[in-house]
Amino acid sequence: MTIQQVLLLLLLWMWLPHPCHTEMLFRRTPDLRPKKSGGRASGNDGKAIHRQKRGWMWNQFFLLEEYTGSDYQYVGKLHSDQDKGDGSLKYILSGDGAGTLFIIDEKTGDIHATRRIDREEKAFYTLRAQAINRRTLRPVEPESEFVIKIHDINDNEPTFPEEIYTASVPEMSVVGTSVVQVTATDADDPSYGNSARVIYSILQGQPYFSVEPETGIIRTALPNMNRENREQYQVVIQAKDMGGQMGGLSGTTTVNITLTDVNDNPPRFAQSTIHLRIPESSPVGTAIGSVKATDADTGKNAEVEYRIIDGDGTDMFDIVTQKDTQEGIITVRKPLDYEMRRLYTLKVEAENTHVDPRFYYLGPFKDTTIVKISVEDVDEPPIFSRSSYLFEVHEDIELGTIIGTVMARDPDSASSPIRFSLDRHTDLDRIFNIHSGNGSIYTSKPLDREISQWHNLSVIAAEINNPKDTTRVPVYVRILDVNDNAPQFAVFYDTFVCENARAGQLIQTISAVDKDDPLGGQKFFFSLAAVNPNFTVQDNEDNTARILTRRNGFSRHEISTYLLPVVISDNDYPIQSSTGTLTIRVCACDSRGNMQSCNAEALLLPAGLSTGALVAILLCIIILLVIVVLFAALKRQRKKEPLILSKEDIRDNIVSYNDEGGGEEDTQAFDIGTLRNPAAIEDKKLRRDIIPETLFVPRRTPSAPDNTDVRDFINQRLKEHDTDPSAPPYDSLATYAYEGNDSIAESLSSLESGTTEGDQNYDYLREWGPRFNKLAEMYGGGESDKDTS
């Protein structure tokens, strides 16, 4: 607390009634209780004493807030006129803060505050006091209520609800324009002194803004504040109590003020002349470049619309405003040609779209600039004289005939020779060709309108100096018709004539077609190649003709079919004709002329049996015969055919027994145990390589002893085969997997013959019986091939 504040508090203390001089005042009140007859008492002097009820009346106590002393703060004193000072009375305090905040001396009635009191927490306290007889505990005074009011001191500074305020005001506003209002509050008592009276002042922000002292309204203080010069301002406002006098408490707040934009600046081009370049080959819609006028304003106030208002290229170029960048994009409107014009001049204007009428005095809100566009030369591809070509040619022209010529030129200033070619994807059959130098198209194969009436070609033109730059043009070739096809029957005609037909009877109407397409339409003539005694042709002159009979009656027995040649001619040049032959069958008809039968054999068949039924019967007979023949052939083949077939059927054959059977259950399979135990051979086993025509009972030969060598067993088997009538009727050799020890025959296989260096002796084959005579003649007794050769 400052010295000034202490002095002020002392002055206030002196002027206010001091609590130490505040005490209870009494007034006497009549006794309201009824008097008794014997209620009179006598004193020492013998006089009667009348007791009256005493009452007390309270004054309001005052207490200064924020007491800073070390002792309890004295509030006031309670006293009753019944108090004789002998301590017989007891004072009791109750109510707000009694016993805690406020304490009373029971004997003297002095009231003290135990701690510092803040008026902003509680402005007054209501308590109740009573005086009782300490001995009897009966009240000597009725309970009364009194108030302790807290006197305010200036101990609270003004405060703003916001530490920082944000506000805005349009730029170029007039002086005194309201910006924002700030309000501070003071917690002190507004009804007591000037502790809560607040005055506003500006500490920072002059000379741009001012504040009203009583209301706190901030206003502009300078005219024509320009946002483009300065946009942000910081203003500090002070609120001071005590009416702004010295010694008052104060609080401050900060107000950030932004100047909002208004359209007070026109757009301006940075350059008075802008140069742009573009190749002449740029297609329509190509962006050449951009122009931009800068505007110091922001938002919609800076929006600009661009337009071309003058110049020699107004019809060649367009300008489009780009909203996001506020640029004017210049685009190509028509194709450019360097050889025709090389420089264009445009006058472009930029104008604000939102203009504020208050600032018309600042000048027109638009600006102009000159845009010069230079067209650059580009090596352009050749240009054809037409966008497409149509040639017509007759189909009978000779090979190599020129059907038309295409023309192209180099559009560049330095004209380059042109080379022509055909796109072969459009002429896969290579019917046409083109002269590379002059563009003449000629035929390389015959034309036929009836195969293809149109040919769609694509001709390519390229500069010889720059063959990569090419141009294409479509060429349509129409093939004109030539009368090179003779008319023919329109359909195949199935014609018949009844046996009972009369002369002049219509049996068929014919028509014709022609692949040609003459300009005047088709006109056909029908006639007979020679005079026919049976039929005639009558032309209807509408491209149809009638076939009529020339005599009465026809007989299937004599002639069942007639051939009638008919000549068909057209009317174009050169006249084409052809001969078509009608096949006319003679049929039996009923009385109405409806055909019944046209076959001569039908007369011999019983009535009521149709042709379809006869055909079905004949097919059944043929199928039965085929089945019988196949059955007989299969039976004969099954009887003769051996079970084991060789790829080469030679008389000298080696039968290989290489079937090892199907396991222990297969008793017909080869068993090596049979070689070692000849007694295990079954009696009635037959050969399996063929099916014998007559079953012969094999002769049983005595078996060899168990210890007989396998070689003896093989010899016995050879003898049995030599004398067995069911053996094959040609020389055969049966081989076995095991030949025994020290076989004199060794191996007869030809697989090892190639490794043998010396000649072998096969004379022993003659000793094996007549079945091996052929082998003996082939391998034994003669000279080798080398010797005889």
PDB file of N, CA, C and O in Angstrom, residues 96 256 299 307 354 641:
ATOM      1  N   ASP A  96     -24.137 -14.232  12.280  1.00  0.00           N
ATOM      2  CA  ASP A  96     -23.121 -14.393  11.241  1.00  0.00           C
ATOM      3  C   ASP A  96     -21.727 -14.200  11.815  1.00  0.00           C
ATOM      4  O   ASP A  96     -21.405 -13.113  12.320  1.00  0.00           O
ATOM      5  N   ASN A 256      -6.297  -4.975 -30.731  1.00  0.00           N
ATOM      6  CA  ASN A 256      -5.663  -5.087 -32.050  1.00  0.00           C
ATOM      7  C   ASN A 256      -6.695  -4.694 -33.108  1.00  0.00           C
ATOM      8  O   ASN A 256      -7.712  -5.378 -33.284  1.00  0.00           O
ATOM      9  N   GLY A 299      -9.082  -9.347 -52.111  1.00  0.00           N
ATOM     10  CA  GLY A 299     -10.407  -9.949 -52.210  1.00  0.00           C
ATOM     11  C   GLY A 299     -11.131  -9.527 -53.464  1.00  0.00           C
ATOM     12  O   GLY A 299     -10.546  -9.385 -54.536  1.00  0.00           O
ATOM     13  N   ARG A 307     -10.161  -7.696 -71.315  1.00  0.00           N
ATOM     14  CA  ARG A 307     -10.809  -7.750 -72.622  1.00  0.00           C
ATOM     15  C   ARG A 307      -9.892  -7.085 -73.653  1.00  0.00           C
ATOM     16  O   ARG A 307      -9.067  -6.218 -73.305  1.00  0.00           O
ATOM     17  N   HIS A 354     -15.763  -4.800 -59.192  1.00  0.00           N
ATOM     18  CA  HIS A 354     -16.551  -4.226 -58.093  1.00  0.00           C
ATOM     19  C   HIS A 354     -15.959  -2.842 -57.767  1.00  0.00           C
ATOM     20  O   HIS A 354     -14.867  -2.745 -57.191  1.00  0.00           O
ATOM     21  N   GLU A 641      -7.005-116.347 -87.628  1.00  0.00           N
ATOM     22  CA  GLU A 641      -6.010-115.359 -87.203  1.00  0.00           C
ATOM     23  C   GLU A 641      -5.271-115.848 -85.965  1.00  0.00           C
ATOM     24  O   GLU A 641      -5.876-116.295 -85.009  1.00  0.00           O
TER      25      GLU A 641
END
